[in-house]
Short mmCIF file of C-alpha atoms and ligand atoms in Angstrom, two decimals:
data_model
loop_
_atom_site.label_atom_id
_atom_site.label_comp_id
_atom_site.label_asym_id
_atom_site.label_seq_id
_atom_site.Cartn_x
_atom_site.Cartn_y
_atom_site.Cartn_z
CA MET U 1209 -22.89 -7.83 -18.15
CA LEU U 1210 -21.15 -4.87 -16.57
CA LYS U 1211 -24.42 -3.59 -15.10
CA ASP U 1212 -25.04 -6.93 -13.36
CA LEU U 1213 -21.61 -6.73 -11.71
CA MET U 1214 -22.28 -3.17 -10.60
CA THR U 1215 -25.59 -4.09 -9.00
CA TRP U 1216 -24.23 -7.30 -7.44
CA ARG U 1217 -21.43 -5.50 -5.66
CA TYR U 1218 -22.05 -3.42 -2.56
CA ALA U 1219 -19.93 -1.92 0.18
CA THR U 1220 -19.91 -5.04 2.33
CA LYS U 1221 -20.24 -4.35 6.04
CA ALA U 1222 -19.66 -7.83 7.51
CA TYR U 1223 -17.23 -10.49 6.36
CA ASP U 1224 -17.05 -14.24 7.02
CA PRO U 1225 -13.77 -14.62 8.96
CA ALA U 1226 -13.55 -18.30 8.00
CA ARG U 1227 -13.20 -17.65 4.26
CA THR U 1228 -9.93 -16.81 2.52
CA LEU U 1229 -9.65 -15.36 -0.95
CA PRO U 1230 -8.02 -17.82 -3.38
CA GLU U 1231 -4.78 -16.60 -4.95
CA ASP U 1232 -6.13 -16.64 -8.53
CA LYS U 1233 -8.97 -14.29 -7.60
CA LEU U 1234 -6.59 -11.97 -5.79
CA GLU U 1235 -4.31 -11.98 -8.83
CA ALA U 1236 -7.21 -11.02 -11.13
CA ILE U 1237 -8.05 -8.05 -8.88
CA LEU U 1238 -4.42 -6.94 -8.61
CA GLU U 1239 -4.03 -7.18 -12.38
CA ALA U 1240 -6.98 -4.80 -12.83
CA ILE U 1241 -5.17 -2.34 -10.54
CA ARG U 1242 -1.97 -2.75 -12.54
CA LEU U 1243 -3.77 -2.14 -15.84
CA ALA U 1244 -5.79 0.87 -14.65
CA PRO U 1245 -5.04 4.10 -16.52
CA THR U 1246 -3.35 7.03 -14.78
CA SER U 1247 -2.49 10.57 -15.80
CA SER U 1248 0.58 10.46 -18.08
CA GLY U 1249 0.89 6.77 -17.20
CA THR U 1250 2.81 7.58 -14.04
CA GLN U 1251 1.00 5.07 -11.80
CA PRO U 1252 1.96 7.26 -8.82
CA PHE U 1253 0.98 4.81 -6.11
CA GLU U 1254 1.70 1.39 -4.63
CA VAL U 1255 -0.71 -1.10 -3.14
CA PHE U 1256 0.06 -3.01 0.05
CA VAL U 1257 -1.68 -6.38 0.18
CA VAL U 1258 -2.21 -7.04 3.86
CA THR U 1259 -3.18 -10.45 5.21
CA ASN U 1260 -1.23 -10.39 8.48
CA PRO U 1261 -3.97 -10.36 11.20
CA GLU U 1262 -2.00 -8.12 13.57
CA ILE U 1263 -1.28 -5.57 10.85
CA LYS U 1264 -4.90 -5.64 9.62
CA LYS U 1265 -5.93 -4.93 13.21
CA SER U 1266 -3.58 -1.99 13.60
CA LEU U 1267 -4.30 0.05 10.46
CA GLY U 1268 -6.36 2.56 12.43
CA MET U 1269 -9.76 1.56 11.02
CA MET U 1270 -12.62 3.61 12.48
CA GLY U 1271 -15.87 2.32 13.99
CA MET U 1272 -17.43 -0.59 12.15
CA ASN U 1273 -14.59 -0.63 9.64
CA GLN U 1274 -12.42 -2.23 12.32
CA ALA U 1275 -14.37 -5.51 12.60
CA ALA U 1276 -14.97 -5.62 8.84
CA THR U 1277 -11.26 -5.31 8.14
CA GLU U 1278 -10.28 -7.87 10.76
CA ASN U 1279 -12.74 -10.40 9.33
CA ALA U 1280 -11.99 -9.69 5.68
CA SER U 1281 -9.52 -11.98 3.99
CA HIS U 1282 -7.34 -9.18 2.59
CA ALA U 1283 -6.93 -5.43 2.98
CA LEU U 1284 -5.45 -3.55 0.03
CA VAL U 1285 -3.92 -0.27 1.15
CA PHE U 1286 -3.62 2.22 -1.72
CA ALA U 1287 -0.67 4.49 -0.95
CA SER U 1288 0.16 7.30 -3.34
CA TRP U 1289 3.31 9.31 -3.94
CA ASP U 1290 3.82 12.27 -1.62
CA THR U 1291 5.00 14.32 -4.61
CA TYR U 1292 6.45 14.01 -8.12
CA THR U 1293 10.24 14.06 -8.29
CA GLU U 1294 12.71 14.06 -11.15
CA GLU U 1295 13.70 10.45 -10.30
CA ARG U 1296 10.12 9.24 -10.22
CA ILE U 1297 9.28 10.73 -13.61
CA ASP U 1298 12.59 9.49 -15.03
CA SER U 1299 11.67 5.96 -13.95
CA VAL U 1300 8.31 6.25 -15.76
CA HIS U 1301 10.15 7.49 -18.85
CA ALA U 1302 12.65 4.61 -18.62
CA ALA U 1303 9.83 2.07 -18.32
CA SER U 1304 8.18 3.54 -21.39
CA GLU U 1305 11.47 3.32 -23.33
CA SER U 1306 12.04 -0.28 -22.31
CA VAL U 1307 8.62 -1.32 -23.65
CA ARG U 1308 8.16 1.00 -26.64
CA GLY U 1309 11.73 1.96 -27.47
CA LYS U 1310 13.33 5.37 -27.49
CA SER U 1311 11.35 8.20 -29.01
CA GLU U 1312 11.92 11.93 -29.33
CA LEU U 1313 8.26 12.52 -28.68
CA ALA U 1314 8.48 10.68 -25.34
CA ASP U 1315 11.70 12.52 -24.45
CA ARG U 1316 9.98 15.86 -25.03
CA TYR U 1317 6.84 14.74 -23.22
CA TYR U 1318 8.57 13.61 -20.02
CA THR U 1319 10.90 16.61 -20.01
CA GLY U 1320 7.81 18.81 -20.19
CA LEU U 1321 6.11 16.80 -17.45
CA LYS U 1322 9.09 17.22 -15.13
CA GLY U 1323 9.12 20.96 -15.83
CA LEU U 1324 5.46 21.13 -14.83
CA TYR U 1325 5.31 18.76 -11.85
CA VAL U 1326 8.68 18.90 -10.07
CA PRO U 1327 8.60 22.61 -9.09
CA ARG U 1328 4.90 22.43 -8.14
CA ASP U 1329 3.68 22.58 -4.53
CA PRO U 1330 4.12 19.02 -3.15
CA ALA U 1331 0.61 19.18 -1.62
CA ILE U 1332 -0.90 19.70 -5.09
CA ASN U 1333 1.23 16.87 -6.46
CA ALA U 1334 0.15 14.58 -3.61
CA GLU U 1335 -3.53 15.35 -4.33
CA HIS U 1336 -2.99 14.67 -8.01
CA ALA U 1337 -1.27 11.35 -7.26
CA ALA U 1338 -4.06 10.34 -4.86
CA ARG U 1339 -6.67 10.87 -7.58
CA GLN U 1340 -4.84 8.38 -9.79
CA ALA U 1341 -5.02 5.75 -7.04
CA TYR U 1342 -8.81 6.16 -6.89
CA ILE U 1343 -9.14 5.23 -10.56
CA ALA U 1344 -7.40 1.94 -9.80
CA LEU U 1345 -9.66 1.51 -6.78
CA GLY U 1346 -12.67 1.65 -9.11
CA PHE U 1347 -11.14 -0.92 -11.43
CA ALA U 1348 -10.39 -3.17 -8.44
CA MET U 1349 -13.99 -3.04 -7.23
CA LEU U 1350 -15.31 -4.11 -10.61
CA ALA U 1351 -12.70 -6.85 -10.93
CA ALA U 1352 -13.67 -8.12 -7.47
CA ALA U 1353 -17.32 -8.24 -8.53
CA GLU U 1354 -16.37 -10.22 -11.63
CA GLN U 1355 -14.62 -12.73 -9.34
CA LYS U 1356 -17.70 -12.80 -7.05
CA VAL U 1357 -15.51 -11.43 -4.29
CA ASP U 1358 -17.00 -8.95 -1.84
CA ALA U 1359 -15.19 -5.68 -1.31
CA THR U 1360 -15.47 -2.47 0.70
CA PRO U 1361 -13.79 0.80 -0.19
CA MET U 1362 -12.87 2.55 3.06
CA GLU U 1363 -11.70 6.05 3.84
CA GLY U 1364 -12.73 5.68 7.47
CA PHE U 1365 -9.30 5.06 8.94
CA ASP U 1366 -6.47 7.10 10.41
CA PRO U 1367 -3.98 7.57 7.55
CA ALA U 1368 -1.20 8.63 9.94
CA GLN U 1369 -1.61 5.34 11.79
CA ALA U 1370 -1.65 3.25 8.59
CA ASP U 1371 1.39 5.15 7.30
CA LYS U 1372 3.24 4.38 10.52
CA VAL U 1373 2.37 0.68 10.60
CA LEU U 1374 3.40 0.18 6.96
CA GLY U 1375 6.43 2.50 7.09
CA LEU U 1376 5.08 4.62 4.25
CA ALA U 1377 6.61 8.05 4.98
CA GLU U 1378 10.12 6.62 4.62
CA ARG U 1379 9.14 5.48 1.14
CA GLY U 1380 7.57 8.81 0.15
CA LEU U 1381 4.04 7.38 0.24
CA LYS U 1382 0.75 8.34 1.90
CA SER U 1383 -2.14 5.93 2.50
CA GLN U 1384 -5.34 7.13 0.81
CA VAL U 1385 -7.96 4.44 0.76
CA ILE U 1386 -8.29 0.79 1.78
CA LEU U 1387 -10.17 -1.89 -0.10
CA THR U 1388 -11.08 -4.94 1.95
CA LEU U 1389 -11.71 -8.19 0.09
CA GLY U 1390 -13.38 -11.39 1.17
CA TYR U 1391 -16.80 -12.97 1.45
CA ARG U 1392 -19.92 -11.50 2.99
CA GLY U 1393 -20.73 -12.76 6.47
CA ASP U 1394 -23.84 -13.08 8.62
CA GLY U 1395 -25.65 -9.98 9.78
CA ASP U 1396 -24.78 -7.71 6.87
CA TRP U 1397 -27.79 -5.41 6.81
CA LEU U 1398 -26.87 -4.03 3.41
CA GLU U 1399 -26.84 -7.36 1.59
CA GLY U 1400 -29.51 -7.23 -1.10
CA ALA U 1401 -30.48 -3.61 -0.35
CA PRO U 1402 -31.50 -1.65 -3.44
CA LYS U 1403 -29.01 0.92 -4.68
CA VAL U 1404 -29.59 4.55 -3.72
CA ARG U 1405 -28.39 6.68 -6.61
CA LYS U 1406 -29.19 10.02 -8.22
CA SER U 1407 -31.56 9.90 -11.17
CA ALA U 1408 -29.98 10.22 -14.61
CA GLU U 1409 -31.70 13.64 -14.95
CA ALA U 1410 -30.04 14.91 -11.80
CA LEU U 1411 -26.64 13.48 -12.66
CA PHE U 1412 -26.23 14.21 -16.36
CA THR U 1413 -26.52 17.47 -18.25
CA ARG U 1414 -26.42 17.02 -21.96
CA VAL U 1415 -24.70 19.86 -23.72
CA ALA U 1416 -25.49 19.29 -27.38
C1 FMN Z 1482 -13.87 6.42 -1.52
C2 FMN Z 1482 -14.90 5.70 -0.70
C3 FMN Z 1482 -14.77 5.63 0.68
C4 FMN Z 1482 -15.68 4.89 1.45
N1 FMN Z 1482 -15.46 4.73 2.80
C5 FMN Z 1482 -16.24 3.84 3.47
C6 FMN Z 1482 -15.91 3.47 4.81
O1 FMN Z 1482 -14.96 3.95 5.40
N2 FMN Z 1482 -16.70 2.55 5.41
C7 FMN Z 1482 -17.77 1.97 4.78
O2 FMN Z 1482 -18.42 1.10 5.38
N3 FMN Z 1482 -18.10 2.30 3.52
C8 FMN Z 1482 -17.36 3.21 2.85
N4 FMN Z 1482 -17.67 3.53 1.56
C9 FMN Z 1482 -18.82 2.88 0.93
C10 FMN Z 1482 -19.92 3.88 0.46
O3 FMN Z 1482 -20.66 4.33 1.55
C11 FMN Z 1482 -20.79 3.14 -0.56
O4 FMN Z 1482 -19.96 2.78 -1.65
C12 FMN Z 1482 -21.93 4.00 -1.07
O5 FMN Z 1482 -22.84 4.29 -0.04
C13 FMN Z 1482 -22.67 3.30 -2.21
O6 FMN Z 1482 -23.13 2.05 -1.82
P1 FMN Z 1482 -22.67 0.68 -2.51
O7 FMN Z 1482 -21.19 0.73 -2.65
O8 FMN Z 1482 -23.11 -0.39 -1.54
O9 FMN Z 1482 -23.37 0.58 -3.82
C14 FMN Z 1482 -16.80 4.29 0.80
C15 FMN Z 1482 -16.92 4.39 -0.58
C16 FMN Z 1482 -16.00 5.06 -1.33
C17 FMN Z 1482 -16.15 5.08 -2.84
#
């Protein structure tokens, strides 16, 4: 059940450095990222799948995130578009045409989207693109739980450092969040800890 997966998973603090994620489990997690929905279907991000120990070490992880990332099997770096451009939206439109065929509705839709996004402040576009990456992050965490793979979402890193190491600025990308994957190790004080969450009354307001 979905609820069981959500209670099994936790933001793992210590990984077993001796355990590597099998390729089929990685593929299942990456496929969840690929299938995640995004605004207008633009998928305005890329994910860098880092296993190289030196690169994992040099992503600019802060505090305890450093050891966790070094010991984790994989680090997925979610890097979103720095803005929306005519070319980027055209490529989304072309992908839609190649799968669904040409349609006047799609032509009008993407023309409208370009008119809205391309002239907009790049900082607003970058924020919008980053939010899309976080949806995929959520899907990835659930897919990892389904595979019984431990995972930690991490914002505690220096994005400028990660961008430099991965050469992201040249590609018009900005690192947003990192998801480490692997298997829990010894000394993880959060393993088995009950979830701390708002009550349903505090979280939901029903407007009937
Ligand atoms: C976007 C995001 C960023 C996070 N950044 C970090 C981080 O840098 N380091 C860390 O150990 N945990 C990080 N966390 C984990 C949260 O603290 C954790 O998800 C939250 O306390 C709920 O606990 P649970 O995930 O174990 O259920 C982050 C979580 C999210 C969703």
